[in-house]
């Protein structure tokens, strides 16, 4: 009995040593993985997303008579609302039922088809909403679709009011996009996304539909107008008489600001963990506003330079290649869901400063999955022991 106890004790000590070694390795690699994730987001995922958006939007512009603003706007919203209402059913039918290898293949293609349909609906919604805002406010554009300052006062009033309303509803955070938000094509991330009031079909289909409608038709459209407003202001202020120079400046300034925003992330996290209430909201909103400006500068510059330099003599071929090649590349790198604009997140909701942490986890999510798989195969009780050890450490401290 003593021999068995000694053997058991040695085994437990080895397990604890393994846990501590694993924790040290994770803590050492986290900053490096965070830097790699940031660089991948800025220089790989975001250019592919911009290429795909530009190709789809540009193709619709070339065939404008088949894509009028109001029908595109309504169709895009209806599809988005329908997918928001049915997200739990889709997840249960496609993700939870793929136990057989044949069903896994069907699930794989069904997820890609879903992403493509949702992305098309997103483009229809945004392009239609963008055009309706321009026409309703009588916004004037010159060559290369650059917004003119003349006659833009109604548009500026609308965009300013929209921004204030978005802040009042604590929804400014929903304006972020790549490079500050990427989403990998992991099963749990494909169909499920939060709505404003987090209603579920099992409780009330009517309330779920109202929740989805509010999330898309109100919050979603406020984000569309906000983006159009900032984009137009950049057109008006940033070298309006020299379009090519304006595009290059927009790209360079955008990249510099993107780098600055990422550099300030840990500082903002500490600030938001110290303050609470309205102070925390103000800090978070200022930081998010800076990130949105950086994003829009980056997107505007890259988008326009693609139009200028990528097959300018054959715009239809340019748009088709931009669309299909970039979408395929995003599927290959497992980031096609980064194309979608969906989900409602409230400003300053998370504690410990997590409300200003950008969802740019690519390698970290993949490696976490691999680590959990290895621990299940090699050491079934690794996760539970790690949790126990972490609780013991926190108690000691």
XYZ file of C-alpha atoms in Angstrom:
397
model
C 0.000 0.000 0.000
C 2.843 2.354 0.815
C 4.486 1.496 -2.480
C 1.308 2.310 -4.371
C 0.927 5.592 -2.472
C 4.501 6.572 -3.317
C 3.962 5.714 -6.958
C 0.734 7.698 -7.027
C 2.425 10.669 -5.370
C 5.237 10.632 -7.936
C 2.639 10.528 -10.705
C 0.789 13.509 -9.238
C 4.031 15.480 -8.904
C 4.852 14.763 -12.558
C 1.383 15.925 -13.593
C 1.723 19.168 -11.643
C 5.160 19.739 -13.169
C 3.655 19.159 -16.617
C 0.907 21.689 -15.890
C 3.384 24.304 -14.670
C 5.656 23.737 -17.673
C 2.664 24.053 -19.984
C 1.558 27.282 -18.296
C 5.069 28.760 -18.607
C 5.189 27.885 -22.304
C 1.775 29.485 -22.899
C 2.725 32.676 -21.028
C 5.969 32.950 -23.006
C 4.380 32.426 -26.388
C 1.250 34.586 -25.898
C 2.900 37.980 -26.700
C 4.619 36.518 -29.767
C 1.385 34.935 -30.988
C -0.451 38.196 -30.343
C 2.041 40.070 -32.523
C 1.777 37.479 -35.308
C -2.034 37.610 -35.124
C -1.916 41.401 -35.421
C 0.386 41.293 -38.457
C -1.736 38.610 -40.119
C -4.848 40.682 -39.520
C -3.324 43.871 -40.951
C -1.413 42.515 -43.931
C -3.197 39.291 -44.913
C -6.816 39.050 -43.779
C -7.777 42.717 -44.150
C -6.452 43.154 -47.737
C -8.309 39.982 -48.759
C -11.518 41.250 -47.129
C -11.181 44.633 -48.864
C -10.494 42.953 -52.210
C -13.595 40.778 -51.847
C -15.858 43.656 -50.787
C -14.530 45.874 -53.567
C -15.015 43.145 -56.187
C -18.605 42.420 -55.169
C -19.588 46.071 -54.744
C -17.836 47.121 -57.959
C -19.556 44.392 -59.984
C -22.941 45.587 -58.742
C -22.010 49.167 -59.639
C -21.103 48.078 -63.175
C -24.547 46.482 -63.502
C -26.457 49.105 -61.553
C -29.712 48.577 -63.476
C -29.911 45.051 -62.049
C -29.058 46.214 -58.530
C -31.235 49.238 -57.661
C -30.694 50.681 -54.210
C -34.057 50.131 -52.533
C -34.600 46.471 -53.573
C -30.983 45.627 -52.701
C -31.383 47.290 -49.316
C -34.599 45.444 -48.480
C -33.458 42.048 -49.773
C -30.187 42.273 -47.866
C -31.974 43.184 -44.631
C -34.598 40.437 -44.992
C -31.939 37.761 -45.533
C -29.905 39.056 -42.584
C -32.943 39.108 -40.280
C -33.976 35.616 -41.384
C -30.510 34.210 -40.691
C -30.448 35.937 -37.296
C -33.812 34.388 -36.350
C -32.833 30.925 -37.567
C -29.247 30.839 -36.292
C -29.888 28.319 -33.506
C -31.782 25.982 -35.838
C -29.037 26.177 -38.465
C -26.367 25.499 -35.866
C -28.256 22.479 -34.529
C -29.013 21.088 -37.993
C -25.570 21.517 -39.548
C -22.985 21.601 -36.754
C -24.395 19.297 -34.089
C -25.575 16.629 -36.521
C -22.303 16.084 -38.453
C -21.273 12.939 -36.554
C -20.802 10.730 -39.624
C -17.940 11.428 -42.042
C -20.424 11.916 -44.898
C -22.360 14.465 -42.859
C -19.085 16.236 -42.041
C -18.476 16.775 -45.772
C -22.015 18.078 -46.250
C -21.563 20.328 -43.202
C -18.298 21.690 -44.596
C -19.896 22.799 -47.871
C -23.078 23.984 -46.136
C -21.002 26.336 -43.959
C -19.217 27.772 -46.999
C -22.533 28.249 -48.822
C -23.997 29.963 -45.756
C -21.034 32.345 -45.562
C -21.312 33.188 -49.259
C -25.071 33.842 -49.059
C -24.658 35.952 -45.913
C -21.825 37.916 -47.503
C -23.933 38.600 -50.612
C -26.790 39.779 -48.388
C -24.374 42.032 -46.492
C -23.146 43.652 -49.711
C -26.735 44.157 -50.931
C -27.727 45.714 -47.615
C -24.725 48.040 -47.377
C -24.648 49.070 -51.029
C -28.390 49.755 -51.042
C -28.246 51.669 -47.751
C -25.214 53.651 -48.906
C -26.983 54.679 -52.114
C -30.243 55.567 -50.337
C -28.412 57.819 -47.879
C -26.673 59.617 -50.753
C -29.889 60.162 -52.678
C -32.043 61.182 -49.693
C -29.501 63.783 -48.531
C -28.722 64.928 -52.116
C -25.059 64.211 -51.600
C -22.967 65.299 -54.568
C -20.014 63.339 -55.891
C -17.425 64.311 -58.481
C -15.034 62.207 -60.530
C -14.014 58.869 -59.009
C -17.116 59.119 -56.764
C -15.366 61.544 -54.415
C -17.832 63.387 -52.175
C -17.982 67.153 -52.726
C -18.279 69.607 -49.867
C -20.867 71.633 -51.770
C -24.408 70.761 -50.700
C -23.321 68.166 -48.146
C -24.776 69.917 -45.069
C -27.850 67.661 -44.791
C -25.662 64.612 -45.067
C -23.316 65.885 -42.351
C -26.269 66.593 -40.065
C -27.598 63.058 -40.615
C -24.242 61.370 -40.054
C -23.558 63.435 -36.899
C -26.996 62.619 -35.478
C -26.460 58.941 -36.308
C -23.127 58.893 -34.514
C -24.630 60.467 -31.398
C -27.518 57.999 -31.450
C -25.104 55.089 -31.862
C -23.138 56.303 -28.841
C -26.342 56.777 -26.817
C -27.384 53.178 -27.590
C -23.899 51.961 -26.597
C -23.439 50.523 -30.070
C -20.363 52.324 -31.404
C -18.335 49.169 -30.933
C -20.302 47.532 -33.755
C -18.569 49.816 -36.259
C -15.215 48.038 -35.997
C -14.089 45.820 -38.870
C -10.884 44.161 -40.079
C -8.069 44.718 -39.146
C -9.567 45.079 -35.651
C -12.019 42.197 -35.936
C -11.413 38.878 -37.645
C -13.468 35.719 -37.311
C -12.172 32.251 -38.101
C -14.346 29.579 -39.712
C -14.544 27.401 -36.634
C -17.829 25.535 -36.173
C -19.019 27.516 -33.147
C -18.320 30.839 -34.903
C -20.158 30.183 -38.186
C -23.883 30.401 -37.455
C -24.132 31.906 -33.979
C -23.910 35.648 -33.349
C -25.452 37.909 -30.678
C -28.441 40.164 -31.257
C -29.323 43.268 -29.267
C -31.476 41.618 -26.593
C -30.197 38.019 -26.924
C -33.657 36.519 -27.517
C -33.993 32.816 -28.393
C -36.588 31.125 -30.593
C -37.364 28.557 -27.927
C -38.809 31.278 -25.697
C -40.753 33.391 -28.196
C -40.502 33.488 -31.973
C -42.194 36.896 -32.040
C -39.733 38.458 -29.605
C -36.823 36.797 -31.384
C -37.956 38.302 -34.683
C -38.368 41.752 -33.116
C -34.897 41.446 -31.605
C -33.398 40.482 -34.971
C -35.285 43.302 -36.706
C -34.032 45.888 -34.226
C -30.478 44.554 -34.439
C -30.379 44.718 -38.245
C -32.805 47.483 -39.240
C -31.855 49.928 -36.470
C -28.386 49.157 -35.144
C -27.096 47.777 -38.425
C -28.271 50.778 -40.443
C -26.821 53.208 -37.909
C -23.450 51.562 -38.539
C -23.947 51.857 -42.314
C -24.641 55.592 -42.037
C -21.738 56.058 -39.627
C -19.322 54.435 -42.076
C -20.685 56.471 -44.986
C -20.357 59.655 -42.943
C -16.718 59.130 -41.960
C -15.845 58.003 -45.505
C -17.414 61.170 -46.943
C -15.628 63.422 -44.442
C -12.308 61.865 -45.451
C -13.189 62.546 -49.115
C -13.894 66.189 -48.321
C -10.887 66.861 -46.082
C -8.033 64.722 -47.426
C -6.571 66.417 -50.549
C -9.877 66.550 -52.449
C -8.278 67.990 -55.618
C -5.764 65.178 -56.109
C -7.526 61.820 -55.893
C -4.481 59.582 -56.323
C -2.472 61.451 -53.680
C -5.507 61.372 -51.402
C -5.705 57.583 -51.764
C -2.047 57.041 -50.950
C -2.241 59.378 -47.964
C -5.381 57.594 -46.784
C -3.642 54.212 -46.931
C -0.453 55.395 -45.203
C -2.310 57.307 -42.485
C -4.620 54.359 -41.991
C -1.742 51.918 -41.495
C 0.009 54.280 -39.092
C -3.154 54.773 -37.060
C -3.879 51.043 -37.073
C -0.428 50.417 -35.634
C -0.957 53.142 -33.025
C -4.337 51.709 -31.983
C -2.898 48.232 -31.525
C 0.021 49.718 -29.588
C -2.395 51.459 -27.205
C -4.539 48.367 -26.614
C -2.906 47.282 -23.352
C -2.927 50.875 -22.020
C -6.626 51.246 -22.801
C -7.327 47.884 -21.206
C -5.705 49.038 -17.959
C -7.599 52.332 -18.049
C -10.955 50.605 -18.581
C -10.213 48.158 -15.790
C -9.584 51.053 -13.364
C -12.611 53.203 -14.210
C -16.286 52.261 -14.155
C -19.564 53.772 -15.281
C -19.616 56.703 -17.688
C -15.835 57.267 -17.425
C -15.218 53.758 -18.688
C -17.712 54.270 -21.544
C -16.068 57.554 -22.598
C -12.598 55.999 -22.663
C -13.834 52.968 -24.606
C -15.796 55.076 -27.116
C -12.868 57.417 -27.768
C -10.616 54.443 -28.386
C -13.181 52.743 -30.632
C -13.689 55.983 -32.581
C -9.945 56.185 -33.218
C -9.945 52.562 -34.392
C -12.900 53.252 -36.735
C -11.137 56.261 -38.276
C -8.002 54.152 -38.763
C -10.065 51.374 -40.347
C -11.869 53.701 -42.731
C -8.652 55.426 -43.809
C -7.108 52.022 -44.502
C -10.177 50.697 -46.351
C -10.681 53.852 -48.422
C -7.048 54.008 -49.506
C -6.762 50.319 -50.346
C -10.146 50.224 -52.111
C -9.388 53.210 -54.336
C -5.854 52.057 -55.166
C -7.216 48.681 -56.254
C -9.531 50.536 -58.649
C -6.635 52.608 -59.960
C -3.976 49.915 -60.415
C -5.672 46.507 -60.665
C -6.788 45.947 -64.279
C -8.223 49.465 -64.734
C -8.928 48.816 -68.440
C -11.233 45.891 -67.718
C -13.169 46.704 -64.580
C -15.525 43.759 -64.854
C -12.670 41.249 -64.941
C -10.965 43.182 -62.155
C -14.047 42.961 -59.950
C -14.673 39.282 -60.670
C -11.076 38.336 -59.915
C -11.118 40.453 -56.752
C -14.273 38.715 -55.608
C -13.556 35.069 -56.342
C -9.800 34.944 -55.729
C -9.992 36.763 -52.403
C -13.021 34.755 -51.224
C -11.242 31.513 -52.077
C -8.105 32.696 -50.290
C -10.116 33.586 -47.176
C -11.697 30.117 -47.206
C -8.227 28.556 -47.496
C -6.861 30.540 -44.539
C -10.073 29.771 -42.602
C -11.190 33.410 -42.236
C -14.108 33.800 -44.668
C -16.453 34.775 -41.801
C -14.416 37.973 -41.445
C -16.334 39.207 -44.517
C -19.628 39.316 -42.627
C -21.081 42.266 -40.740
C -23.266 40.815 -38.017
C -23.757 40.634 -34.272
C -24.488 43.372 -31.743
C -22.001 44.144 -28.970
C -22.518 46.797 -26.293
C -19.874 49.386 -25.445
C -18.051 48.888 -22.160
C -20.005 45.802 -21.154
C -17.114 43.458 -20.323
C -15.153 43.827 -17.118
C -11.373 44.005 -16.553
C -10.890 46.173 -19.626
C -11.901 43.417 -22.049
C -14.363 45.827 -23.690
C -11.478 47.408 -25.647
C -9.724 44.159 -26.566
C -10.073 43.531 -30.300
C -11.101 40.056 -31.521
C -7.981 39.366 -33.592
C -7.206 35.872 -32.362
C -6.214 33.616 -35.231
C -3.200 31.489 -34.329
C -4.116 31.698 -30.656
C -7.504 30.072 -31.280
C -6.041 27.439 -33.609
C -3.241 26.549 -31.191
C -5.654 26.465 -28.264
C -7.698 23.924 -30.188
C -4.589 21.870 -30.920
C -3.470 22.034 -27.281
C -6.845 20.889 -26.008
C -6.819 18.027 -28.503
C -3.329 16.934 -27.439
C -4.260 17.128 -23.760
C -7.336 14.975 -24.322
C -5.302 12.328 -26.143
C -2.148 12.331 -23.999
C -3.502 13.332 -20.593
C -7.290 13.068 -20.146
C -7.314 14.881 -16.791
C -5.005 17.715 -17.841
C -7.712 20.393 -18.120
C -9.312 19.606 -14.789
C -5.959 19.512 -13.033
C -4.974 22.793 -14.615
C -8.153 24.396 -13.325
C -7.554 22.999 -9.836
C -3.964 24.203 -9.874
C -4.969 27.678 -11.034
C -7.563 27.893 -8.246
C -4.972 26.836 -5.701
C -2.530 29.447 -6.975
C -5.127 32.185 -6.791
C -5.963 31.151 -3.257
C -2.322 31.313 -2.219
C -1.880 34.754 -3.696
